[in-house]
Coordinates of C-alpha atoms and ligand atoms in Angstrom, one line a residue:
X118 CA -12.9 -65.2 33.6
X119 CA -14.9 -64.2 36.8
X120 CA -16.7 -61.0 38.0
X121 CA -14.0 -60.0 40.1
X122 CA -11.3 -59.9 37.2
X123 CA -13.4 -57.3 35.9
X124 CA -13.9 -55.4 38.9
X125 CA -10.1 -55.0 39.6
X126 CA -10.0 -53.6 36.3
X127 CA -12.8 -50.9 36.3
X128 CA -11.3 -50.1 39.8
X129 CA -8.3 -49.5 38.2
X130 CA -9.7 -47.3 35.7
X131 CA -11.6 -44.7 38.5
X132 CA -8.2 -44.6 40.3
X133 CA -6.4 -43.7 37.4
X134 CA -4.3 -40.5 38.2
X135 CA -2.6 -39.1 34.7
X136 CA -0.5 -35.4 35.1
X137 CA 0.9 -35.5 31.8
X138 CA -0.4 -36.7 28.0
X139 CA 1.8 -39.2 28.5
X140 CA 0.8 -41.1 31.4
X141 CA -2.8 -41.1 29.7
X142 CA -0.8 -42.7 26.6
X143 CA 0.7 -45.4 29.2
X144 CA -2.7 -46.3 30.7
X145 CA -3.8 -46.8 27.6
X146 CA -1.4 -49.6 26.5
X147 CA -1.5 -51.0 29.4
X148 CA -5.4 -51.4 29.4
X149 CA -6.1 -51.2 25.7
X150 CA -3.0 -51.9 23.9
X151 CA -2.4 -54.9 22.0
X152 CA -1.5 -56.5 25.3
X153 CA -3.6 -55.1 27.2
X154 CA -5.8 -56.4 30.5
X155 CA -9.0 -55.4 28.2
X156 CA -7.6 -56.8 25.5
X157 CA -6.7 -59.8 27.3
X158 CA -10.0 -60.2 28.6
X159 CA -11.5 -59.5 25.5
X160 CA -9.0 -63.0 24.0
X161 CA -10.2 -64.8 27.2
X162 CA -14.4 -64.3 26.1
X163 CA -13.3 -66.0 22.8
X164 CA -12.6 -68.9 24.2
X165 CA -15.1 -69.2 27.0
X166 CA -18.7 -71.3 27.0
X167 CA -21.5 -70.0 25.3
X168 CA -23.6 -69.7 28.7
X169 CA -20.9 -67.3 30.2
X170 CA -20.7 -65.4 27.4
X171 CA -23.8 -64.3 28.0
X172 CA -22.5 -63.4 31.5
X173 CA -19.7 -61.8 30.8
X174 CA -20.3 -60.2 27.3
X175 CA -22.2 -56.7 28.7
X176 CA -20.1 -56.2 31.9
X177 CA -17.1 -56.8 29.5
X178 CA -18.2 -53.5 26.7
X179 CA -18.9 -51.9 29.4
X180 CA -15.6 -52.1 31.5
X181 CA -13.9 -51.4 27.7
X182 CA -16.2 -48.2 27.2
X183 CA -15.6 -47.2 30.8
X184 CA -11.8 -46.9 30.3
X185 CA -12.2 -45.0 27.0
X186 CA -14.5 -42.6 28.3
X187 CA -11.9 -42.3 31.1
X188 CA -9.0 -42.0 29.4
X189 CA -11.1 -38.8 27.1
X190 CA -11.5 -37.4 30.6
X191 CA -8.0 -37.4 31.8
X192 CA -7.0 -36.5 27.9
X193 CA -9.0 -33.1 28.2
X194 CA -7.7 -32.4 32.2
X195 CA -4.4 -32.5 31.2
X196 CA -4.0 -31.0 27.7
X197 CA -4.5 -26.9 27.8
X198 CA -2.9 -26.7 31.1
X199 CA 0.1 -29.0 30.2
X200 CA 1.6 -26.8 27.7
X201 CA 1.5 -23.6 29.5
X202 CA 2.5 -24.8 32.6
X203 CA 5.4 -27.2 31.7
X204 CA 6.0 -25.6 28.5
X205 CA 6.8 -29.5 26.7
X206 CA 4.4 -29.0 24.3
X207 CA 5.0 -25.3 23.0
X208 CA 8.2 -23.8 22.8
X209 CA 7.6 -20.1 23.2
X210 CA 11.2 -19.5 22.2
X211 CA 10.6 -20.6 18.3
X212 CA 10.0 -18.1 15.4
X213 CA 6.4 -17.4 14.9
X214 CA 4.6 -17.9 11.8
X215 CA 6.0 -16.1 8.6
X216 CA 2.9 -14.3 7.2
X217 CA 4.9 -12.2 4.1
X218 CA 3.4 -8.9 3.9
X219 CA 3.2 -6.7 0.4
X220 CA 4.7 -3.6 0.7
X221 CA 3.8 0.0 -0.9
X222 CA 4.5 0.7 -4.2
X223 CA 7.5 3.0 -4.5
X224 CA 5.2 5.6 -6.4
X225 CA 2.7 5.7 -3.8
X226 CA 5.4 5.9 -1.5
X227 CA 6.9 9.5 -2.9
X228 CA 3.7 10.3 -3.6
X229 CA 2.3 10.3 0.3
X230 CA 5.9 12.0 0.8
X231 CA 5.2 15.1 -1.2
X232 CA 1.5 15.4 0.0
X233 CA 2.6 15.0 4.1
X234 CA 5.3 17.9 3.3
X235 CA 2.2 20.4 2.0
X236 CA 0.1 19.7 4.3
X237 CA 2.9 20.6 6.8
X238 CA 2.8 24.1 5.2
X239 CA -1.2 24.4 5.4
X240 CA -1.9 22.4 2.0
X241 CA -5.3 20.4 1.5
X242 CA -6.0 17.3 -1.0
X243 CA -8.1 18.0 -3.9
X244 CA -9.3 15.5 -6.5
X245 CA -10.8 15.1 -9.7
X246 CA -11.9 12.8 -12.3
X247 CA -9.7 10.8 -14.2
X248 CA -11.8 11.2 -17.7
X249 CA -12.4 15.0 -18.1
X250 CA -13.6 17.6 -20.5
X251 CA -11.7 19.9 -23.1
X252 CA -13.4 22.5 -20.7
X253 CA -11.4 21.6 -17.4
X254 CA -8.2 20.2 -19.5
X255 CA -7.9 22.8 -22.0
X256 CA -10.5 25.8 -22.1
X257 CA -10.6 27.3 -18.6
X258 CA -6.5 26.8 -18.9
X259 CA -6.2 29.6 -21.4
X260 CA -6.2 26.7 -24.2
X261 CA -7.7 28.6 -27.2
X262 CA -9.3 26.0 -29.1
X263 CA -6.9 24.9 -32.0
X264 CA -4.2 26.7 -30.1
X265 CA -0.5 24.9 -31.0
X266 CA -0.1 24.8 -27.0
X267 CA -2.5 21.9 -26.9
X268 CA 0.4 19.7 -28.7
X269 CA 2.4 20.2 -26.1
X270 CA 0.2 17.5 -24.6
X271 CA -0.7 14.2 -26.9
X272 CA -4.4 13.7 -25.9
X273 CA -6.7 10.2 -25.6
X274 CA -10.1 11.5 -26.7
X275 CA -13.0 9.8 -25.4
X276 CA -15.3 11.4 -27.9
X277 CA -15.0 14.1 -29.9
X278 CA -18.0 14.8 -31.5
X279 CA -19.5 17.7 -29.6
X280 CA -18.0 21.0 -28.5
X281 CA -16.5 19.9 -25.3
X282 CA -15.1 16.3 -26.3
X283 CA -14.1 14.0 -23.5
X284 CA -11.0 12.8 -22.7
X285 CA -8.6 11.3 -20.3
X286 CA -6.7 13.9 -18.2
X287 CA -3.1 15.3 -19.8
X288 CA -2.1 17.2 -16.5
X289 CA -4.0 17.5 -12.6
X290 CA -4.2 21.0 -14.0
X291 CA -7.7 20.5 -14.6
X292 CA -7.8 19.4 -10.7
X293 CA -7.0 23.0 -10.1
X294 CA -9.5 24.3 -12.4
X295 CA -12.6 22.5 -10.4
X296 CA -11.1 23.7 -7.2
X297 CA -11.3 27.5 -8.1
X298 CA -14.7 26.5 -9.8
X299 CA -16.5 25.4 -6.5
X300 CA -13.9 26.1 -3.2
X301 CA -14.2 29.3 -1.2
X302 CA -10.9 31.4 -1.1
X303 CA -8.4 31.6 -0.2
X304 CA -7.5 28.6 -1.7
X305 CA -4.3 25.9 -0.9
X306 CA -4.6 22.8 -2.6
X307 CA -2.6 19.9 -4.0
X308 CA -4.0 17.6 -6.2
X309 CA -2.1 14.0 -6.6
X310 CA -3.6 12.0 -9.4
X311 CA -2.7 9.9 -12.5
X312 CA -2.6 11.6 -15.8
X313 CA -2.5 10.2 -19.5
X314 CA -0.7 11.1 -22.5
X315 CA -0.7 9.6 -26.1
X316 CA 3.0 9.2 -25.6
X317 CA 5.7 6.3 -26.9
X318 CA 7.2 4.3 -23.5
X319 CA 10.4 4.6 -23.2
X320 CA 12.9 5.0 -20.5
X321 CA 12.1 8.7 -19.7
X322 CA 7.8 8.4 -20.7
X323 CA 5.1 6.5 -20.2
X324 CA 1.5 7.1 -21.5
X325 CA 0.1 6.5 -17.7
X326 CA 2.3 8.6 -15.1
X327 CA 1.1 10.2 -11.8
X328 CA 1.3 14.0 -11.3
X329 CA 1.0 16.2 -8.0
X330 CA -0.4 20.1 -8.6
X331 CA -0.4 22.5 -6.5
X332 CA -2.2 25.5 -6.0
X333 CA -2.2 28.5 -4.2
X334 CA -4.5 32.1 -4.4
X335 CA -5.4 34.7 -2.7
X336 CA -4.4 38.5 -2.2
X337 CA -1.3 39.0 -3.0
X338 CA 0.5 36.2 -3.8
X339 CA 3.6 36.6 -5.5
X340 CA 6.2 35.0 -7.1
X341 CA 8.6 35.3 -4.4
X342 CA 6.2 32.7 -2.3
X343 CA 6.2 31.2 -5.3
X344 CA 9.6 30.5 -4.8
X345 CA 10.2 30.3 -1.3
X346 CA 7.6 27.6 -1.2
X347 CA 9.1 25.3 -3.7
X348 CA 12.4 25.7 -2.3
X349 CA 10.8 24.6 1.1
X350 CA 9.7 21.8 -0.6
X351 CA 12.6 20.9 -2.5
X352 CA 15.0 20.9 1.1
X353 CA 12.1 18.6 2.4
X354 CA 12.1 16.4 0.1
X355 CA 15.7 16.2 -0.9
X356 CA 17.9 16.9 1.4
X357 CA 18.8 20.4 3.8
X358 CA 21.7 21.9 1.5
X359 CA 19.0 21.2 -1.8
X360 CA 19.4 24.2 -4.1
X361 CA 16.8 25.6 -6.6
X362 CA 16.8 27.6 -9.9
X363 CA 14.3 28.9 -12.4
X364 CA 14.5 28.7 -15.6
X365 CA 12.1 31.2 -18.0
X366 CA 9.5 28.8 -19.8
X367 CA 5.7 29.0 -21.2
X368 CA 2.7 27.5 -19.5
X369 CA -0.8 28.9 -21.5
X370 CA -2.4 28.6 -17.8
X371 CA 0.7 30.7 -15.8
X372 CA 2.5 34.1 -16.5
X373 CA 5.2 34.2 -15.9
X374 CA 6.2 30.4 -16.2
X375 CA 9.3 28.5 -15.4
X376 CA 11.1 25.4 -15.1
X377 CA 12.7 24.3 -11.9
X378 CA 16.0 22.9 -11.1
X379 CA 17.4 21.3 -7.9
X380 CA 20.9 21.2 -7.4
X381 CA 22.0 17.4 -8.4
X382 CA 21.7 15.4 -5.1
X383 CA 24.2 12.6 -6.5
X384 CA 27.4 15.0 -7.6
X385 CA 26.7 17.9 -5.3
X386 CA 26.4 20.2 -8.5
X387 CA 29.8 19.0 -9.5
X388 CA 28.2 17.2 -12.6
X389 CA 27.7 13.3 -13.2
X390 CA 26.2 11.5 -16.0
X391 CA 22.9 11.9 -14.1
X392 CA 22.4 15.7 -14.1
X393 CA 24.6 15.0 -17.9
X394 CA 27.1 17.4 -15.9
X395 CA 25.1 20.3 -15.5
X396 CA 24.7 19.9 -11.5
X397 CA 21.0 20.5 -11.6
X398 CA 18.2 18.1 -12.1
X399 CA 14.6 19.3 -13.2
X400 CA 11.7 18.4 -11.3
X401 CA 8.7 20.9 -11.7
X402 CA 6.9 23.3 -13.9
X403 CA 5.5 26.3 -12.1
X404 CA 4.6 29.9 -12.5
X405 CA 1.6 32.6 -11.5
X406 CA -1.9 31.6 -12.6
X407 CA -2.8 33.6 -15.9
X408 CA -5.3 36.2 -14.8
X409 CA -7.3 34.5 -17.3
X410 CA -7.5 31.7 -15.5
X411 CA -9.1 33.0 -12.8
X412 CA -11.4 34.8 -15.1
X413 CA -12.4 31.9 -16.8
X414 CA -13.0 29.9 -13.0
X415 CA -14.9 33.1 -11.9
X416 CA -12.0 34.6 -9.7
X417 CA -11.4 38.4 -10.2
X418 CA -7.5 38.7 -11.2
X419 CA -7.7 42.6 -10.0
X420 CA -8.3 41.7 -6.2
X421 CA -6.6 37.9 -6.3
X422 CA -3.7 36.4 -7.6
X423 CA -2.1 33.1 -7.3
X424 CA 0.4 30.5 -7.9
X425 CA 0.4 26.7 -9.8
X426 CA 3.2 24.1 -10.0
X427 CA 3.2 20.4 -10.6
X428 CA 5.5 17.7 -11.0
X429 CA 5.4 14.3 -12.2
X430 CA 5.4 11.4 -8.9
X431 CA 8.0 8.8 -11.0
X432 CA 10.2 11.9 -12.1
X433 CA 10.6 12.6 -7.9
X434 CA 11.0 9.1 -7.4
X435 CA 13.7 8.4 -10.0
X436 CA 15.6 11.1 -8.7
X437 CA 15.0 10.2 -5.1
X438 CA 16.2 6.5 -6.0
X439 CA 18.4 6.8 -8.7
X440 CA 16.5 4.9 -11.1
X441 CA 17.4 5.4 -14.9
X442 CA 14.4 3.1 -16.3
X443 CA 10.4 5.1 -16.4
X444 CA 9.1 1.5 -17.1
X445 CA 10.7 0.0 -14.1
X446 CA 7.6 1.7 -12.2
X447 CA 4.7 -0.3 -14.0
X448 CA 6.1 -3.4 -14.9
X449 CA 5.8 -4.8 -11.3
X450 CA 8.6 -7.1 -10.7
X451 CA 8.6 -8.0 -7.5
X452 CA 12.6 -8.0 -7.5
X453 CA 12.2 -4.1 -8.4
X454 CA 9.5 -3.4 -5.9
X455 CA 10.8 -5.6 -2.6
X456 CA 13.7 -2.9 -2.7
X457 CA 11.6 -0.7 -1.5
X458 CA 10.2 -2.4 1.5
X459 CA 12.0 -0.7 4.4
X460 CA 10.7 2.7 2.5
X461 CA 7.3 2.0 3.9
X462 CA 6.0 4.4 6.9
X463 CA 3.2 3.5 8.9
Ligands
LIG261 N1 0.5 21.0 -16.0 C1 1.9 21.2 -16.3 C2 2.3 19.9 -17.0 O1 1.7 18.9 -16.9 C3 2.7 21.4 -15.1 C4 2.4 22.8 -14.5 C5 1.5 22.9 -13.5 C6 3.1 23.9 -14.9 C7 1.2 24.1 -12.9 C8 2.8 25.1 -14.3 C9 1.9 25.2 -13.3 O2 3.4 19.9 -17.6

């Protein structure tokens, strides 16, 4: 071994000219690699005199740590620009990452449907709380107390010990008792919210269901807007040719009070087994808010009048999707729910 064997090779290193990852990888194995002129002169120092080890030993670690440090250098040069500019190392043309994205629940989905078509026609959001009084579920709805009408509704009390017990919300009826309570008039307001009733599940009832009210007063209203604002809704939400009918029915917090019908969007009115051949398909209850009402929310019925509906969410959305099972909406299978994916706008 001699000085100059070294020198040839730490020459070689500061010439060494690498344009891709790998040359570098070449240079290496040809200075470091198992036969490699380090590692060669490394084998030769084994076997050399104890005197010239001393000689050689430094010069030799350093001449190893030069081409390292060297071969780090090139590595760095090289490596950002080599894949954009030859492209060997990315391949821009693959797939990108599959991040799987949740979708909106189909409830939400009809629900954010029916609130963009009011506001269209002037409409705010209202909300309210989910555990209520007897007052806002009952009273100020022309409840009496004891009445028979508050069947009608299977109520979760809270507590009942006092004269306005606390419970969890039947209807977002009581949604439209705060609103007439506290906002100036004339009032338009729906109110989307989830309501609770002491209920058995079953294919057609839950005891947790969502509900959308609506609510509309001012100087006269009548039922003829009433009407024309439901069928507005119903064409909206169901299709251009969707018809409507009322049907005479009883509300304590609306006088008069019906039931409404569309026109059966899978037969045409023709009758199938999902209208049970009538050709009509019930979605809402409505009617004109009991002067009472108003009374009872501080609104004098002689100068105002107004008009209420409200429809359950999974009701729409059954119809909408042709879905015979209630339960289908809570139960969360993802095989239920992934149909529902393209449904989602932004
Ligand atoms: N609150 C009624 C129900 O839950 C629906 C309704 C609302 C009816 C407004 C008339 C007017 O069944």
């Amino acid at each position: 071994m001699t000085n100059k064997d070294i020198e040839r090779v730490l020459s070689e290193i500061r010439e060494l000219a690498c344009k891709t990852s790998r040359d570098i990888e070449e240079a290496r194995i040809r200075l470091l690699g198992k036969k490699g002129e380090i590692t060669a002169l490394f084998e030769e120092f084994r076997t050399i005199d104890k005197s010239e080890k001393a000689v050689f030993g430094k010069p030799l670690n350093e001449l190893k740590q030069a081409a390292i440090t060297r071969l780090e250098e090139l590595k760095e040069a090289v490596g950002g620009g080599e894949a954009a500019s030859t492209g060997a190392a990315a391949d821009l043309s693959m797939p990108g990452d599959d991040f799987p994205l949740g979708s909106r629940h189909p409830v939400s989905i009809v629900r954010q449907q029916i609130v963009d078509i009011f506001r269209k026609f002037g409409y705010d959001v209202a909300e309210g709380p989910e555990i209520e009084d007897d007052r806002h579920v009952f009273e100020a709805l022309n409840f009496p107390p004891n009445h028979p009408a508050r069947d009608m509704q299977d109520t979760f009390f809270v507590s009942t010990g006092h004269l306005n017990p606390i419970l969890l919300r039947t209807h977002t009826s009581s949604v439209q008792v705060r609103t007439m309570e506290s906002a100036s008039l004339p009032i338009r307001v729906i109110c989307p919210g989830r309501v609770f009733r002491n209920e058995a599940i079953s294919a057609r009832a839950h005891c947790i269901f969502h509900q959308v009210e609506g609510l509309y007063v001012d100087e006269n209203v009548t039922f003829a807007d009433l009407k024309q604002a439901i069928l507005l809704f119903a064409r909206e939400m169901f299709g251009p040719d969707t018809k409507i009918r009322m049907r005479p029915s009883y509300f304590p917090f609306t006088e008069p009070s019906a039931e409404v019908d569309v026109s059966c969007n899978i037969c045409h009115g023709k009758g199938c087994n999902v209208c049970k051949g009538t050709g009509w398909l019930e979605i809402m209850g409505c009617g004109m808010v009991d002067p009472n009402v108003l009374k009872a929310s501080g609104i004098d019925p002689q100068k105002y009048s107004g008009f209420a509906f409200g429809m359950g969410i999974e009701r729409i959305a059954m119809l909408k999707w042709r879905v015979n099972d209630l339960r289908h909406y809570f139960e969360n299978d993802l095989r239920f729910l992934k149909q529902f994916e393209s449904c989602v706008e932004a």
